Coordinates of C-alpha atoms in Angstrom, one line a residue:
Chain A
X2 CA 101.6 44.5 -42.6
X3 CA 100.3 47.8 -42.1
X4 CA 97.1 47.4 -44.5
X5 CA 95.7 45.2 -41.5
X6 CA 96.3 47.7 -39.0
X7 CA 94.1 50.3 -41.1
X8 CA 91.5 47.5 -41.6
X9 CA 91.3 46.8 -37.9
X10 CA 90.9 50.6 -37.0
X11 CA 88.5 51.2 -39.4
X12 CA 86.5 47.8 -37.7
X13 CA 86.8 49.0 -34.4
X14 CA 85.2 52.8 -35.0
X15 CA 82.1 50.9 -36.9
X16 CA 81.6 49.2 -34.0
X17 CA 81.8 52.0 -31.8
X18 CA 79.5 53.5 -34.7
X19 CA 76.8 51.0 -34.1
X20 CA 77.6 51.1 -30.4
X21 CA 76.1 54.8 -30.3
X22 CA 73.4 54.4 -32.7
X23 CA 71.9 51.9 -30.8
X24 CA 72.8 52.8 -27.4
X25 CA 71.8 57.0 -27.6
X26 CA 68.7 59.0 -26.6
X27 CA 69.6 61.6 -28.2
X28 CA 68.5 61.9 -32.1
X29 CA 71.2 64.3 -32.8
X30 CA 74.1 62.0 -31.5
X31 CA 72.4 58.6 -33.8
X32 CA 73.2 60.9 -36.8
X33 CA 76.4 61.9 -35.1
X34 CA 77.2 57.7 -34.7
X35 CA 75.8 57.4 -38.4
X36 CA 78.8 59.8 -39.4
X37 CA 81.4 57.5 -37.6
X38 CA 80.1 54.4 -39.1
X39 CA 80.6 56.2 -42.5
X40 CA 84.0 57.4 -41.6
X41 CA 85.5 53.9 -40.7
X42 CA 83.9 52.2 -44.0
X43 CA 86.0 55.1 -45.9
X44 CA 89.1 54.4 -44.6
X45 CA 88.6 50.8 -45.3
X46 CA 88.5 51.8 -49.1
X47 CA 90.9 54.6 -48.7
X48 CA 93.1 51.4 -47.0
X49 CA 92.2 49.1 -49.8
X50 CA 92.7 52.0 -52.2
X51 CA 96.8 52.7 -51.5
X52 CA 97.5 48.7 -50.8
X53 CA 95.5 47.3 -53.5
X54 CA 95.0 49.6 -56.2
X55 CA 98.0 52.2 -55.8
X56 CA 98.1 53.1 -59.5
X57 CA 94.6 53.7 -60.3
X58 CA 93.0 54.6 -57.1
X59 CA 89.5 53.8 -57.8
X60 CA 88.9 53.4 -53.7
X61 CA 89.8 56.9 -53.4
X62 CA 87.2 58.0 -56.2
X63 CA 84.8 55.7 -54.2
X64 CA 85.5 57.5 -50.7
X65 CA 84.8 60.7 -52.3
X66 CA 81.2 60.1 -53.4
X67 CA 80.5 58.6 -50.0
X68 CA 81.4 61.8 -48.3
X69 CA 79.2 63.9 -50.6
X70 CA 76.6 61.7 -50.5
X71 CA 77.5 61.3 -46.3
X72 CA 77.1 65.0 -46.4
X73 CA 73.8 65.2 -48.1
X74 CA 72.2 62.8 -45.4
X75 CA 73.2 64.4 -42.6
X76 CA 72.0 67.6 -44.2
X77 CA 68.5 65.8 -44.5
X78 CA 68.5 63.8 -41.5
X79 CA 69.3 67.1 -39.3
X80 CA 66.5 68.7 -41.1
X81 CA 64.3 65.4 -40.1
X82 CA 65.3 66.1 -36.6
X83 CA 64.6 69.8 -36.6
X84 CA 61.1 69.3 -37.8
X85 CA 60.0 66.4 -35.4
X86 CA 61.4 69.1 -32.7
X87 CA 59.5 71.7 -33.5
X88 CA 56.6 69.2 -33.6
X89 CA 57.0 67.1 -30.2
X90 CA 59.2 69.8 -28.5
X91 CA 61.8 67.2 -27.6
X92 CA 64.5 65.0 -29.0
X93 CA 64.5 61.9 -26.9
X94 CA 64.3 58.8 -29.2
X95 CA 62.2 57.3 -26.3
X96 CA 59.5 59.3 -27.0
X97 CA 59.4 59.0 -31.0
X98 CA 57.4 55.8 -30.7
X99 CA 54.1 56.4 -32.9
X100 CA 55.2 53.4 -35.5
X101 CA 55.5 50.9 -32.2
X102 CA 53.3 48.0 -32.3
Chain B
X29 CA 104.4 58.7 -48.0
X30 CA 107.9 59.3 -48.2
X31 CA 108.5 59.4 -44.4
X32 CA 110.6 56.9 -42.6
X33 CA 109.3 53.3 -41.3
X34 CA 109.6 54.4 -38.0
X35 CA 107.8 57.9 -38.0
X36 CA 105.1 56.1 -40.1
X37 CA 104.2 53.2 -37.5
X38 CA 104.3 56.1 -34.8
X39 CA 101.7 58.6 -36.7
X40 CA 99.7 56.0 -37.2
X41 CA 99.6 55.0 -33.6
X42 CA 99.0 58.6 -32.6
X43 CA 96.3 59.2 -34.8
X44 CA 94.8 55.6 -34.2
X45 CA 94.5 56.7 -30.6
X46 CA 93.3 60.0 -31.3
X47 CA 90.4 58.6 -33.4
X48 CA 89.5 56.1 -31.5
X49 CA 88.9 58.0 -28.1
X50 CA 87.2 60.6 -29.5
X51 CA 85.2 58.3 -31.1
X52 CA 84.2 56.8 -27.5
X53 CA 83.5 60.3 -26.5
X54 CA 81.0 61.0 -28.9
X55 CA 78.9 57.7 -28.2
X56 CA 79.8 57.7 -24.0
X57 CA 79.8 61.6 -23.4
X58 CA 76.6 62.8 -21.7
X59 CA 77.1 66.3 -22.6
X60 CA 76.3 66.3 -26.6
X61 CA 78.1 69.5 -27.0
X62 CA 81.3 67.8 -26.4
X63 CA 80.3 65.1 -28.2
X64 CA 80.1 67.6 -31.4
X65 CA 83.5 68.7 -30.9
X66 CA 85.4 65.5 -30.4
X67 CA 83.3 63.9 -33.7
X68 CA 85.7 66.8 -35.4
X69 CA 88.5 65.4 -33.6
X70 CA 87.6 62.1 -35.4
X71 CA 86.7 63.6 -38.6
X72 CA 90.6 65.2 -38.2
X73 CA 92.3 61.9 -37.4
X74 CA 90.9 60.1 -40.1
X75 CA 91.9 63.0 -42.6
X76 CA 95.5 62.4 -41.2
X77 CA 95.2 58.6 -41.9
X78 CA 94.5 59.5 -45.3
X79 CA 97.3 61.4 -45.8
X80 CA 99.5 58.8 -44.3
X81 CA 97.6 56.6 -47.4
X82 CA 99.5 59.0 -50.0
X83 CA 95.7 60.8 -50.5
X84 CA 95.9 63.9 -50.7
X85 CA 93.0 65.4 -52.5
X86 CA 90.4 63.5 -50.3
X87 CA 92.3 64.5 -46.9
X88 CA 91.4 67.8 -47.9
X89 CA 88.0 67.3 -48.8
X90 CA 87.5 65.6 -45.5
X91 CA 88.7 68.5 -43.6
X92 CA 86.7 71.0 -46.0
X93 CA 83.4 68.8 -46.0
X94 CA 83.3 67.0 -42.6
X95 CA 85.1 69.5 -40.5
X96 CA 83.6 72.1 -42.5
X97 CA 80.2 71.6 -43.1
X98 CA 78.7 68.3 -41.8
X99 CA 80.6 69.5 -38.0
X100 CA 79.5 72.7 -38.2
X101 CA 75.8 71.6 -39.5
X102 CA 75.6 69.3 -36.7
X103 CA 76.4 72.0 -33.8
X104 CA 73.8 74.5 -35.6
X105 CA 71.7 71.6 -35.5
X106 CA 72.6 71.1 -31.5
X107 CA 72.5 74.8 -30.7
X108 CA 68.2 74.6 -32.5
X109 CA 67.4 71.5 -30.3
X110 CA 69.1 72.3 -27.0
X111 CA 66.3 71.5 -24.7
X112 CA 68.4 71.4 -21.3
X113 CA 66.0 68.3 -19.8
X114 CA 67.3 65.8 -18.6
X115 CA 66.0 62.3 -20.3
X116 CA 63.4 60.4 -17.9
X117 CA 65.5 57.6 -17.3
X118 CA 64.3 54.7 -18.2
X119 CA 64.4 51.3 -15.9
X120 CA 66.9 48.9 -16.8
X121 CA 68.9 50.5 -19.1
X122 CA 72.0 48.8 -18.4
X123 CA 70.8 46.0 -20.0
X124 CA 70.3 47.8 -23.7
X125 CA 73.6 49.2 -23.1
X126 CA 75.3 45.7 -21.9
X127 CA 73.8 43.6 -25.1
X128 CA 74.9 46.1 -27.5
X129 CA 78.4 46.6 -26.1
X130 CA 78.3 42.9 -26.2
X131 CA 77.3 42.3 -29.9
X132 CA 79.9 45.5 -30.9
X133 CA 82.9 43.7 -29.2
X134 CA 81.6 40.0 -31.1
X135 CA 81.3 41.9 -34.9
X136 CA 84.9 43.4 -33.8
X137 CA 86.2 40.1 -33.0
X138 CA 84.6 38.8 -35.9
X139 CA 86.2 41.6 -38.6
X140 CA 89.7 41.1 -37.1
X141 CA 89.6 37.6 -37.5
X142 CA 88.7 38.2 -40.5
X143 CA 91.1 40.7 -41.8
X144 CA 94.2 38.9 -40.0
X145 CA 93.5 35.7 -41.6
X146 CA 93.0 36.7 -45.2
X147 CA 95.7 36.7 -47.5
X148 CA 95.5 40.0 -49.1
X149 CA 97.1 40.4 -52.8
X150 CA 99.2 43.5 -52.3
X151 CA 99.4 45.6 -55.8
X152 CA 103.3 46.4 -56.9
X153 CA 102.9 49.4 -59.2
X154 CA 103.8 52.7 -57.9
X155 CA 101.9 54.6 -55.7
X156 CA 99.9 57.9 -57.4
X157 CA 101.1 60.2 -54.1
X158 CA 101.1 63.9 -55.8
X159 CA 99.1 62.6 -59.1
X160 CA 96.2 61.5 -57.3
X161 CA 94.0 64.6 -58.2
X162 CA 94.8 64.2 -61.8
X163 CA 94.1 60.6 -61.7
X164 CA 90.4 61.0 -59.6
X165 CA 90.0 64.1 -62.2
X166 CA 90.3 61.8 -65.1
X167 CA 88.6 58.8 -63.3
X168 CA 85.1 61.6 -62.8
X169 CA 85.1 62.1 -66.3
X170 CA 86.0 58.8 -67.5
X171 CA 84.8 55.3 -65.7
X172 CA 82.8 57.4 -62.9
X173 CA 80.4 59.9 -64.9
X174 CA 77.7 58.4 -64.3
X175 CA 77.9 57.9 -60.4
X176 CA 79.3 61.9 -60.7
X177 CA 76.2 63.4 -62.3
X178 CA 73.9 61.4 -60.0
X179 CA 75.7 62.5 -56.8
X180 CA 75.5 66.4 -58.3
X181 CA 71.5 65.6 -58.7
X182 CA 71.4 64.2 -55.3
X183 CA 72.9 67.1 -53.6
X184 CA 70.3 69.0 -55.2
X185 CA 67.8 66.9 -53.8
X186 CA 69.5 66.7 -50.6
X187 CA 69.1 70.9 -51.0
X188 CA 65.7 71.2 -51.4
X189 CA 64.3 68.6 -49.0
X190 CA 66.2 70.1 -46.7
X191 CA 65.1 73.4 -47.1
X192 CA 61.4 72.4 -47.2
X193 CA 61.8 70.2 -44.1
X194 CA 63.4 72.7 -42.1
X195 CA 61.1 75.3 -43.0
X196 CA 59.3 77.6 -40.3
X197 CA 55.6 76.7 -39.6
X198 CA 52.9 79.6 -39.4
X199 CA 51.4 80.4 -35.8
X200 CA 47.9 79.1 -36.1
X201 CA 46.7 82.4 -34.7
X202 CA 44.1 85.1 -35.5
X203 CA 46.2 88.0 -35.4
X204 CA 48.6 86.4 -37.8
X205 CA 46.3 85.4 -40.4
X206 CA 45.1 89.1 -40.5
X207 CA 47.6 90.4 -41.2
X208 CA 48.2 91.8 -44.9
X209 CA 49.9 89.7 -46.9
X210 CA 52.2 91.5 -48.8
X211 CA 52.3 91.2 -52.5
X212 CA 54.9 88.5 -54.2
X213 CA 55.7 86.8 -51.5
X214 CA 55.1 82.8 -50.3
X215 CA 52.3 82.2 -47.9
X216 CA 53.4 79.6 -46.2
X217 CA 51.1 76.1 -45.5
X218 CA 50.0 76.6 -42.1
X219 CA 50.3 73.0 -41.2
X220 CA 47.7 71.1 -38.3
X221 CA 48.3 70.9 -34.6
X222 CA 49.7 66.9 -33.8
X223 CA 48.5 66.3 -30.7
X224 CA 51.4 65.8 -28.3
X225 CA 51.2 64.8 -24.9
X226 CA 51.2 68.0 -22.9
X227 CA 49.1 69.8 -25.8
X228 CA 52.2 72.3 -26.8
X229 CA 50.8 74.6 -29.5
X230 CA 53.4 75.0 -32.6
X231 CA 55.6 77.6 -32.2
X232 CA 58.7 79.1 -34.1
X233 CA 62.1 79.5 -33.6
X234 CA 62.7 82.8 -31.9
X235 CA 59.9 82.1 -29.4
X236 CA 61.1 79.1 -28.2
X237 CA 64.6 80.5 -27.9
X238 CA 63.1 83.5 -25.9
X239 CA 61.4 81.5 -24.0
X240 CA 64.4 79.6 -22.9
X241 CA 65.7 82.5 -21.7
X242 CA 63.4 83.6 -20.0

């Protein structure tokens, strides 16, 4: 019974995920959201992982290269964010509007 | 895990609270500084969950990676961009806010429908609790070199972009370009003015921090 309780916590932090990606001004807190929304889909395989797979825990093996490859984009993305400050001396999401129609 | 049925159920509530408040805090928190901190909180829960999954290898690289590097990226990050203005606010906000909360709550009805109603094959071999590093280390070298070596290449990647994004501009000033260049080292691109709305002129790091103390 537990394997849904996992499944369900992992369902409701991606929706809190895309709650704060969507809903923030700030372009440090969208990458902070993006990080939660990767969190919850690890747990999901980590969940799948020890209730599905328990002997050969591929989910695990999967989780890992998402939080290398998690790490990597924040790395980039923060670097994104950096640059764009020091170009339009703010950080509001508002204001990055150049590709609007 | 070899714990009880009892202390199991009540971890998991515990940490299932844990990550899920600090989870609203870092999406409803206007203060971004706390929201930095409490995304480590989450980042700590969910490294507890995992241990509660008999995984202990990636509970650890979750503390050392997320905790440890992506947490601590994101407050140097924070601490570069902390422009303390407030946001013009703009009108009718609620109703961005309102729609989104709404669509969040349907896709979470949605998944727990979802998850409840499926019948779920559970495996019946025995669990790889203190073996799981050997197994991973045999899976990385085994069924998953391929995806390993790629991820190593795209850390490097991840490196240098980073690095050349990040990178400090050149003032476009006279006195800057006179000055001798010493010998073996980088001169920098000095990059064009984008016109912004109040006409800033490009600046680097330490004047804008002195200037906000100023």
């Amino acid at each position: 019974m537990q394997l849904q309780y996992f499944l369900i916590l992992a369902a409701a932090l991606f929706c809190i995920g895309i709650f704060g990606l969507i809903t923030s001004r700030n372009a440090v807190r969208v990458l902070m959201s993006i990080e939660l929304m990767l969190n919850a889909v690890n747990l999901n395989l980590m969940a799948f992982s020890n209730y599905l797979d328990a002997q050969d825990i591929k989910g695990q093996v999967f989780t890992t290269f998402v939080i290398a490859i998690a790490a990597a984009e924040a790395a980039v993305g923060l670097a994104i964010v950096l640059a764009i400050y020091r170009n339009r001396d703010t950080v509001d999401m508002e204001q990055f509007n150049l590709l609007k129609w | 895990m070899n714990l009880a049925e009892g202390v199991q159920i009540v971890s998991f509530g515990l940490l299932s609270l844990m990550a899920i408040g600090a989870a609203l805090g870092v999406v409803l928190l206007p203060n971004i500084v706390y929201s930095a901190f409490l995304l480590g909180g989450v980042f700590i829960s969910i490294a507890g969950l995992y241990l509660l999954l008999n995984a202990d290898f990636v509970a650890t690289a979750q503390v050392l990676i997320y905790v440890g590097a992506v947490n601590v990226l994101i407050l140097f990050a924070i601490m570069l961009v902390n422009k303390r203005q407030d946001f013009v606010a703009i009108p009718r906000a609620w109703i961005r806010r309102g729609a989104t909360a709404l669509v969040c709550s349907g896709l979470f009805a949605l998944l727990s429908i979802m998850v409840v109603s499926t019948p779920w094959s559970f495996s019946t071999g025995i669990a790889a609790g203190n073996s799981s590093i050997v197994t991973i280390g045999k899976h990385f070298f085994t069924d998953f070199l391929l995806p390993f070596e790629l991820a190593s290449v795209l850390l490097l990647m991840a490196l240098i972009g980073a690095i050349i994004l990040a990178r400090r501009e050149l003032l476009p000033d006279d006195s800057v370009a006179e000055l001798q260049q010493p010998a073996l080292t980088l001169p920098e691109r000095p990059r064009e003015l984008i016109a912004v709305g109040a006409g800033a002129p490009e600046r680097t790091i330490a004047q804008s921090l002195s200037d906000q103390n100023n």
